[in-house]
mmCIF file of C-alpha atoms in Angstrom:
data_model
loop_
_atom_site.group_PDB
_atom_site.id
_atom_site.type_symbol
_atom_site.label_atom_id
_atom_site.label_comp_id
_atom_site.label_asym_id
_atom_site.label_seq_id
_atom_site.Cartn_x
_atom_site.Cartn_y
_atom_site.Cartn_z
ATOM 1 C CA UNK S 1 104.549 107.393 97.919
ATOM 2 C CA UNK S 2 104.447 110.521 100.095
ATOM 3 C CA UNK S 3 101.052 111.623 101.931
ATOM 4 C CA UNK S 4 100.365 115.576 102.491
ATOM 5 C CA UNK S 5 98.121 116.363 104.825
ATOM 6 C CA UNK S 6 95.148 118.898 103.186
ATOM 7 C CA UNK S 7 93.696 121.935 104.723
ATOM 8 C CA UNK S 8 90.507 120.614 106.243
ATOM 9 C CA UNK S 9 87.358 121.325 104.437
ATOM 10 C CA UNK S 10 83.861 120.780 104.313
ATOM 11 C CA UNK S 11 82.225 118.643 101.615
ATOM 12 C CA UNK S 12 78.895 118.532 100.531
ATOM 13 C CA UNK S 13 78.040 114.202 100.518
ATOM 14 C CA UNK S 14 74.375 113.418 99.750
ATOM 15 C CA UNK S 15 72.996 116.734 100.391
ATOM 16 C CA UNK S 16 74.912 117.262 104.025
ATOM 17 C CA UNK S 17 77.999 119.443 104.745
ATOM 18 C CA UNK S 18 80.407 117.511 106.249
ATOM 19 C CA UNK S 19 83.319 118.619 108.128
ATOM 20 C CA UNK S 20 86.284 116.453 106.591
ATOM 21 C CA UNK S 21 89.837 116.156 106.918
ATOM 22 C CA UNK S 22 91.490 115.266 103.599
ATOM 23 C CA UNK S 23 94.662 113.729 102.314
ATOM 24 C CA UNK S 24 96.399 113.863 99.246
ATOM 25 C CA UNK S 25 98.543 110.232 98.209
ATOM 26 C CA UNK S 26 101.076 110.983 95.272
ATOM 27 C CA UNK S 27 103.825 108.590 94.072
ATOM 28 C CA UNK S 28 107.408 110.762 94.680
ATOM 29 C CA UNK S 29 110.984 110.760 92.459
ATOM 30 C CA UNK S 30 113.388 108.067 92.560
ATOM 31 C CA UNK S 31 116.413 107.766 90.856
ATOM 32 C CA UNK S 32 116.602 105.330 88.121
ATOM 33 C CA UNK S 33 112.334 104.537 87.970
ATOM 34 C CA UNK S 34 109.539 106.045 86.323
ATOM 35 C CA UNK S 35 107.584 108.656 88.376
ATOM 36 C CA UNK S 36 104.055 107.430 89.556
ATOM 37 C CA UNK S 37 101.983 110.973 87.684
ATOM 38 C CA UNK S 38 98.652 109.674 89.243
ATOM 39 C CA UNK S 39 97.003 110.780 92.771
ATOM 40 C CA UNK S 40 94.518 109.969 95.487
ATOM 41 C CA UNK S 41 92.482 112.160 97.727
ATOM 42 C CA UNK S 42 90.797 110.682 100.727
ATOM 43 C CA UNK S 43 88.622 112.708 102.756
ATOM 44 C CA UNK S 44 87.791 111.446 106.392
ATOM 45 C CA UNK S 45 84.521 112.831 108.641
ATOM 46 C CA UNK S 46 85.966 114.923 111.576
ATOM 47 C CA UNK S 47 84.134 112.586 113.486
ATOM 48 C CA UNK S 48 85.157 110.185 116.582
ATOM 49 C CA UNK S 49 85.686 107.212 114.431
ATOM 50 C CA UNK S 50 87.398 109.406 111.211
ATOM 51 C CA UNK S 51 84.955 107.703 108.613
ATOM 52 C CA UNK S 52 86.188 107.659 105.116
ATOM 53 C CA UNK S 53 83.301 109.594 102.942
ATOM 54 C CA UNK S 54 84.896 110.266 99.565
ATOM 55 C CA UNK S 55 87.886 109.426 97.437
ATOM 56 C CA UNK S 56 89.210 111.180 94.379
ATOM 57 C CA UNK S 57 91.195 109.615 91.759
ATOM 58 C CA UNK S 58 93.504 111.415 89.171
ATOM 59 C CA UNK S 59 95.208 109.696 86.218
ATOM 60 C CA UNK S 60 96.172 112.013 83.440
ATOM 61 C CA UNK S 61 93.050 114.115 82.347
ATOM 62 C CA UNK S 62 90.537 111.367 84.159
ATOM 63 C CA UNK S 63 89.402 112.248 87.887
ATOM 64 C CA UNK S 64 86.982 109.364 89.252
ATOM 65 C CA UNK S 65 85.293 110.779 92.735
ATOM 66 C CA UNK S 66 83.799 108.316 94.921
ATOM 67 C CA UNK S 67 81.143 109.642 97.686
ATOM 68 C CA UNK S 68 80.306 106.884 100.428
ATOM 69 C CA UNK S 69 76.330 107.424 101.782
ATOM 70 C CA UNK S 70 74.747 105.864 104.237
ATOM 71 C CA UNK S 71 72.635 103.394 103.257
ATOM 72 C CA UNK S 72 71.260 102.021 106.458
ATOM 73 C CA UNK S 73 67.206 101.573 105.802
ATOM 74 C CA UNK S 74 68.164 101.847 102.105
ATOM 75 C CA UNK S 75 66.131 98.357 99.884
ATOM 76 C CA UNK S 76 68.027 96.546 98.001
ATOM 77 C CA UNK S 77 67.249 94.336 95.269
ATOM 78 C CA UNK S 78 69.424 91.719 94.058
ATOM 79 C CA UNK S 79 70.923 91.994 90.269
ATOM 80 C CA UNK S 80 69.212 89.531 87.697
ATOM 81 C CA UNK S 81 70.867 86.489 87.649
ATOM 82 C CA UNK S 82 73.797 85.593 84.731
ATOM 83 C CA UNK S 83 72.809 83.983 81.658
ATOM 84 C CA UNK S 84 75.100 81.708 80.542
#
């Protein structure tokens, strides 16, 4: 794979502007193998401890984002248990 460095940038995660530093992961061309199409952003805080707060998938037409939160104070309820 080959990582390239993005411009940095400031993305809006839960309702906050953050000041991020992003990355873009991409599969590269080698002789005699398929070329990996799909990429990866990952976006880290500009903060002391470079916290990962979002992650963009691309395969094909499909982009999946992920935004982390913080979910300190957040309540949490348990899911049902499994019927079997």
């Amino acid at each position: 794979v080959e990582v390239v460095p993005l411009e940095d940038d400031v993305r809006k995660i839960a309702g906050e502007k953050v000041e991020t530093r992003g990355y873009l992961i991409r599969g590269v061309k080698v002789k005699g193998e398929e070329r990996y199409e799909n990429e990866l952003r990952v976006y880290f805080a500009l903060d002391e401890r470079a916290t990962p707060v979002e992650f963009v998938a691309k395969r094909g037409m499909v982009k999946a984002r992920i935004r982390m939160v913080d979910t300190v104070g957040v309540v949490r309820t348990p899911p049902p248990p499994v019927q079997r």
